[in-house]
CSV table of C-alpha atoms in Angstrom, one decimal:
chain,number,residue,atom,x,y,z
A,1,ALA,CA,86.8,18.7,23.0
A,2,GLN,CA,87.4,15.6,24.9
A,3,SER,CA,90.5,14.6,26.8
A,4,VAL,CA,91.8,12.3,29.6
A,5,THR,CA,94.4,13.0,32.2
A,6,GLN,CA,96.2,10.2,33.9
A,7,LEU,CA,97.5,11.6,37.2
A,8,ASP,CA,100.4,9.4,37.7
A,9,SER,CA,103.0,8.4,35.1
A,10,HIS,CA,104.4,5.6,37.3
A,11,VAL,CA,102.8,3.6,40.2
A,12,SER,CA,104.7,1.0,42.2
A,13,VAL,CA,103.0,-1.5,44.5
A,14,SER,CA,103.9,-4.7,46.3
A,15,GLU,CA,102.4,-8.0,45.2
A,16,GLY,CA,99.2,-8.7,47.0
A,17,THR,CA,98.4,-5.0,47.8
A,18,PRO,CA,95.7,-2.9,46.2
A,19,VAL,CA,96.2,-1.1,42.9
A,20,LEU,CA,94.8,2.4,42.1
A,21,LEU,CA,95.4,4.1,38.8
A,22,ARG,CA,93.8,7.5,38.5
A,23,CYS,CA,92.1,9.0,35.5
A,24,ASN,CA,90.1,12.2,35.0
A,25,TYR,CA,88.3,13.0,31.9
A,26,SER,CA,87.0,16.1,30.2
A,27,SER,CA,84.0,15.8,27.9
A,28,SER,CA,81.1,17.9,26.6
A,29,TYR,CA,79.0,14.8,26.2
A,30,SER,CA,78.3,11.7,28.2
A,31,PRO,CA,81.5,9.9,27.5
A,32,SER,CA,82.4,6.3,26.6
A,33,LEU,CA,85.5,5.5,28.7
A,34,PHE,CA,87.9,2.6,28.5
A,35,TRP,CA,91.0,1.2,30.1
A,36,TYR,CA,93.5,-0.6,28.0
A,37,VAL,CA,96.7,-2.4,29.1
A,38,GLN,CA,99.9,-2.8,27.1
A,39,HIS,CA,102.4,-5.4,28.0
A,40,PRO,CA,105.9,-5.1,26.6
A,41,ASN,CA,106.0,-6.1,22.9
A,42,LYS,CA,102.3,-7.0,22.9
A,43,GLY,CA,99.3,-5.3,21.5
A,44,LEU,CA,96.9,-3.1,23.5
A,45,GLN,CA,94.3,-5.1,25.3
A,46,LEU,CA,90.9,-3.9,26.5
A,47,LEU,CA,90.5,-4.2,30.2
A,48,LEU,CA,87.0,-2.7,30.6
A,49,LYS,CA,84.7,-0.1,29.2
A,50,TYR,CA,82.0,2.2,30.5
A,51,THR,CA,79.1,3.0,28.1
A,52,SER,CA,76.5,4.7,30.4
A,53,ALA,CA,75.1,1.5,31.9
A,54,ALA,CA,76.3,0.6,35.4
A,55,THR,CA,78.7,3.1,36.9
A,56,LEU,CA,80.9,0.3,38.4
A,57,VAL,CA,82.4,-1.6,35.6
A,58,LYS,CA,84.1,-5.0,36.0
A,59,GLY,CA,86.8,-6.0,33.6
A,60,ILE,CA,89.2,-8.8,33.1
A,61,ASN,CA,91.9,-10.1,35.5
A,62,GLY,CA,90.1,-8.7,38.5
A,63,PHE,CA,90.2,-5.0,37.5
A,64,GLU,CA,87.3,-2.7,37.9
A,65,ALA,CA,86.6,1.0,37.5
A,66,GLU,CA,84.0,3.4,38.8
A,67,PHE,CA,82.6,6.2,36.7
A,68,LYS,CA,82.0,9.3,38.9
A,69,LYS,CA,80.4,12.1,37.0
A,70,SER,CA,80.6,14.6,39.9
A,71,GLU,CA,84.3,14.1,40.0
A,72,THR,CA,84.8,13.5,36.3
A,73,SER,CA,86.9,10.5,37.2
A,74,PHE,CA,87.2,6.9,36.0
A,75,HIS,CA,89.9,5.4,38.3
A,76,LEU,CA,91.0,1.8,37.8
A,77,THR,CA,91.4,-0.5,40.8
A,78,LYS,CA,92.3,-4.0,41.8
A,79,PRO,CA,92.2,-5.4,45.3
A,80,SER,CA,95.3,-7.5,45.1
A,81,ALA,CA,98.2,-6.9,42.6
A,82,HIS,CA,99.9,-9.8,40.9
A,83,MET,CA,103.3,-9.8,39.3
A,84,SER,CA,101.7,-10.3,35.9
A,85,ASP,CA,99.9,-7.0,36.2
A,86,ALA,CA,103.1,-5.1,35.6
A,87,ALA,CA,102.4,-3.2,32.4
A,88,GLU,CA,101.4,0.2,31.0
A,89,TYR,CA,97.8,1.2,31.5
A,90,PHE,CA,95.9,3.7,29.3
A,91,CYS,CA,92.7,5.6,30.1
A,92,VAL,CA,90.8,6.3,26.9
A,93,VAL,CA,87.8,8.4,26.0
A,94,ARG,CA,85.7,8.0,22.8
A,95,PRO,CA,83.6,10.6,21.0
A,96,PRO,CA,79.9,10.3,21.4
A,97,PRO,CA,77.7,8.1,19.2
A,98,GLY,CA,77.3,9.5,15.7
A,99,SER,CA,80.9,10.8,15.7
A,100,GLN,CA,83.9,9.1,14.3
A,101,GLY,CA,85.3,6.1,16.1
A,102,ASN,CA,88.8,7.2,17.0
A,103,LEU,CA,90.0,6.8,20.6
A,104,ILE,CA,91.7,9.5,22.6
A,105,PHE,CA,94.4,8.1,24.9
A,106,GLY,CA,95.9,9.4,28.1
A,107,LYS,CA,99.7,9.4,28.4
A,108,GLY,CA,99.7,6.2,30.3
A,109,THR,CA,100.6,4.9,33.8
A,110,LYS,CA,103.4,2.4,34.2
A,111,LEU,CA,102.5,-0.1,36.9
A,112,SER,CA,105.4,-1.9,38.6
A,113,VAL,CA,104.7,-4.8,41.0
A,114,LYS,CA,107.4,-5.6,43.6
A,115,PRO,CA,107.6,-9.2,45.0
B,1,GLY,CA,90.8,-16.8,15.7
B,2,ALA,CA,93.7,-14.7,14.4
B,3,GLY,CA,94.0,-11.2,15.8
B,4,VAL,CA,95.3,-8.1,14.1
B,5,SER,CA,98.7,-8.6,12.6
B,6,GLN,CA,101.2,-6.0,11.5
B,7,THR,CA,104.4,-6.3,9.4
B,8,PRO,CA,107.2,-5.7,9.7
B,9,SER,CA,107.5,-5.7,13.5
B,10,ASN,CA,110.5,-3.5,13.3
B,11,LYS,CA,111.7,-1.1,10.5
B,12,VAL,CA,114.9,0.9,10.4
B,13,THR,CA,115.3,3.4,7.6
B,14,GLU,CA,117.3,6.5,6.8
B,15,LYS,CA,116.1,10.0,6.8
B,16,GLY,CA,114.4,10.8,3.4
B,17,LYS,CA,113.5,7.3,2.5
B,18,TYR,CA,110.0,5.9,1.8
B,19,VAL,CA,108.4,3.2,4.0
B,20,GLU,CA,105.3,1.1,3.9
B,21,LEU,CA,103.7,-0.5,7.0
B,22,ARG,CA,101.1,-3.2,6.6
B,23,CYS,CA,98.1,-4.1,8.7
B,24,ASP,CA,96.0,-7.2,8.5
B,25,PRO,CA,92.8,-6.7,10.4
B,26,ILE,CA,90.6,-9.4,12.0
B,27,SER,CA,88.7,-11.2,9.2
B,28,GLY,CA,85.3,-9.6,8.6
B,29,HIS,CA,86.0,-6.3,10.4
B,30,THR,CA,85.0,-3.4,8.3
B,31,ALA,CA,86.5,-0.7,10.4
B,32,LEU,CA,90.3,-0.2,10.6
B,33,TYR,CA,92.3,2.4,12.5
B,34,TRP,CA,95.9,3.6,12.5
B,35,TYR,CA,97.5,5.2,15.6
B,36,ARG,CA,101.0,6.4,16.3
B,37,GLN,CA,102.6,6.0,19.7
B,38,SER,CA,105.7,8.1,20.4
B,39,LEU,CA,108.0,7.2,23.2
B,40,GLY,CA,106.5,7.9,26.6
B,41,GLN,CA,103.1,8.9,25.1
B,42,GLY,CA,99.8,7.3,24.6
B,43,PRO,CA,98.7,6.4,21.1
B,44,GLU,CA,97.5,9.2,18.8
B,45,PHE,CA,94.8,8.7,16.2
B,46,LEU,CA,96.0,9.0,12.5
B,47,ILE,CA,93.2,7.7,10.2
B,48,TYR,CA,90.1,5.6,10.2
B,49,PHE,CA,88.8,3.4,7.4
B,50,GLN,CA,85.2,2.2,6.9
B,51,GLY,CA,85.5,-0.4,4.2
B,52,THR,CA,87.7,0.9,1.4
B,53,GLY,CA,87.3,4.6,2.2
B,54,ALA,CA,89.0,6.8,4.7
B,55,ALA,CA,86.2,8.1,6.8
B,56,ASP,CA,88.4,10.3,9.0
B,57,ASP,CA,92.0,11.2,8.2
B,58,SER,CA,92.1,14.2,10.5
B,59,GLY,CA,95.0,12.7,12.5
B,60,LEU,CA,97.5,12.5,9.7
B,61,PRO,CA,100.3,15.0,10.6
B,62,ASN,CA,101.1,16.2,7.1
B,63,ASP,CA,100.9,15.2,3.4
B,64,ARG,CA,103.9,12.9,3.7
B,65,PHE,CA,101.6,10.4,5.4
B,66,PHE,CA,99.1,8.4,3.3
B,67,ALA,CA,97.1,5.2,3.9
B,68,VAL,CA,95.1,2.9,1.6
B,69,ARG,CA,92.8,0.0,2.0
B,70,PRO,CA,91.9,-0.9,-1.6
B,71,GLU,CA,89.9,-4.1,-1.0
B,72,GLY,CA,88.5,-3.3,2.4
B,73,SER,CA,90.7,-5.6,4.3
B,74,VAL,CA,94.5,-5.1,4.4
B,75,SER,CA,95.7,-1.6,4.9
B,76,THR,CA,99.1,0.0,4.1
B,77,LEU,CA,100.4,3.2,5.8
B,78,LYS,CA,102.8,5.0,3.6
B,79,ILE,CA,105.3,7.6,4.8
B,80,GLN,CA,107.3,9.6,2.2
B,81,ARG,CA,110.6,11.4,2.8
B,82,THR,CA,110.8,10.1,6.4
B,83,GLU,CA,112.1,12.3,9.1
B,84,ARG,CA,113.7,11.5,12.5
B,85,GLY,CA,110.5,12.7,14.2
B,86,ASP,CA,108.5,10.0,12.5
B,87,SER,CA,110.2,7.4,14.7
B,88,ALA,CA,107.5,5.8,16.8
B,89,VAL,CA,105.4,2.7,17.1
B,90,TYR,CA,102.6,2.6,14.6
B,91,LEU,CA,99.6,0.7,15.8
B,92,CYS,CA,96.7,-0.7,13.8
B,93,ALA,CA,93.3,-1.7,15.2
B,94,SER,CA,90.1,-3.1,13.8
B,95,SER,CA,86.5,-3.3,14.9
B,96,ARG,CA,83.5,-5.2,13.5
B,97,THR,CA,81.6,-2.3,12.1
B,98,GLY,CA,83.0,1.0,13.5
B,99,VAL,CA,79.9,1.7,15.6
B,100,ASN,CA,81.0,4.0,18.4
B,101,GLN,CA,80.9,1.6,21.4
B,102,GLU,CA,82.5,-1.3,19.7
B,103,THR,CA,85.8,-2.7,21.0
B,104,GLN,CA,88.8,-1.9,18.9
B,105,TYR,CA,91.3,-4.8,18.7
B,106,PHE,CA,94.9,-3.7,18.4
B,107,GLY,CA,97.9,-5.3,16.7
B,108,PRO,CA,101.4,-5.5,18.2
B,109,GLY,CA,102.6,-2.5,16.2
B,110,THR,CA,105.4,-1.7,13.9
B,111,ARG,CA,108.4,0.0,15.6
B,112,LEU,CA,109.8,2.5,13.1
B,113,LEU,CA,113.2,4.0,13.6
B,114,VAL,CA,114.4,6.8,11.3
B,115,LEU,CA,118.2,7.4,11.4
């Protein structure tokens, strides 16, 4: 069975400081991993995805994540937070190729950005 | 182009009533997914359509929940004899073909409140 664990339910940073949102996964297979962002009253938006190519994945809005198999982690980072980054972030794992396409979401991390 | 749309955006109903939630996927997308997001949780998979057929309905919680996609585009999620525990945001997503590594594009959701 596959699952993801987001280690922090809430992270608060100051504008201009680095962001780190932590995610650990559990998978019997080489996983596909994603980060989605959800702004209030808006749909989920894909930030980035890892699909067994480069282990360092760059996404939109300056976010990136590094796949570390030895640590079973896929943490999301950004060098400098912006006020517009305040949102809920979800780490997501997907079944391997040949399986059904449904996504398995973590519980989410709410990011607050202070001025 | 237009994204995934869902109607209504909000629905309030009474316990025991029947409700229908509609999803319009991105034009040309053959794969359609329904998820349910309870307060403070990540979205949970309900059902996946490939064309007109339900390829995976393993996430439907019980037989009060049913979904259709008769012409392979618009989908309707139907909930009979609603219960207070059904209150949640119901999310719809679509992808081009349903291949495992494709991006799923999400709609803004329908917020259902059962009184």
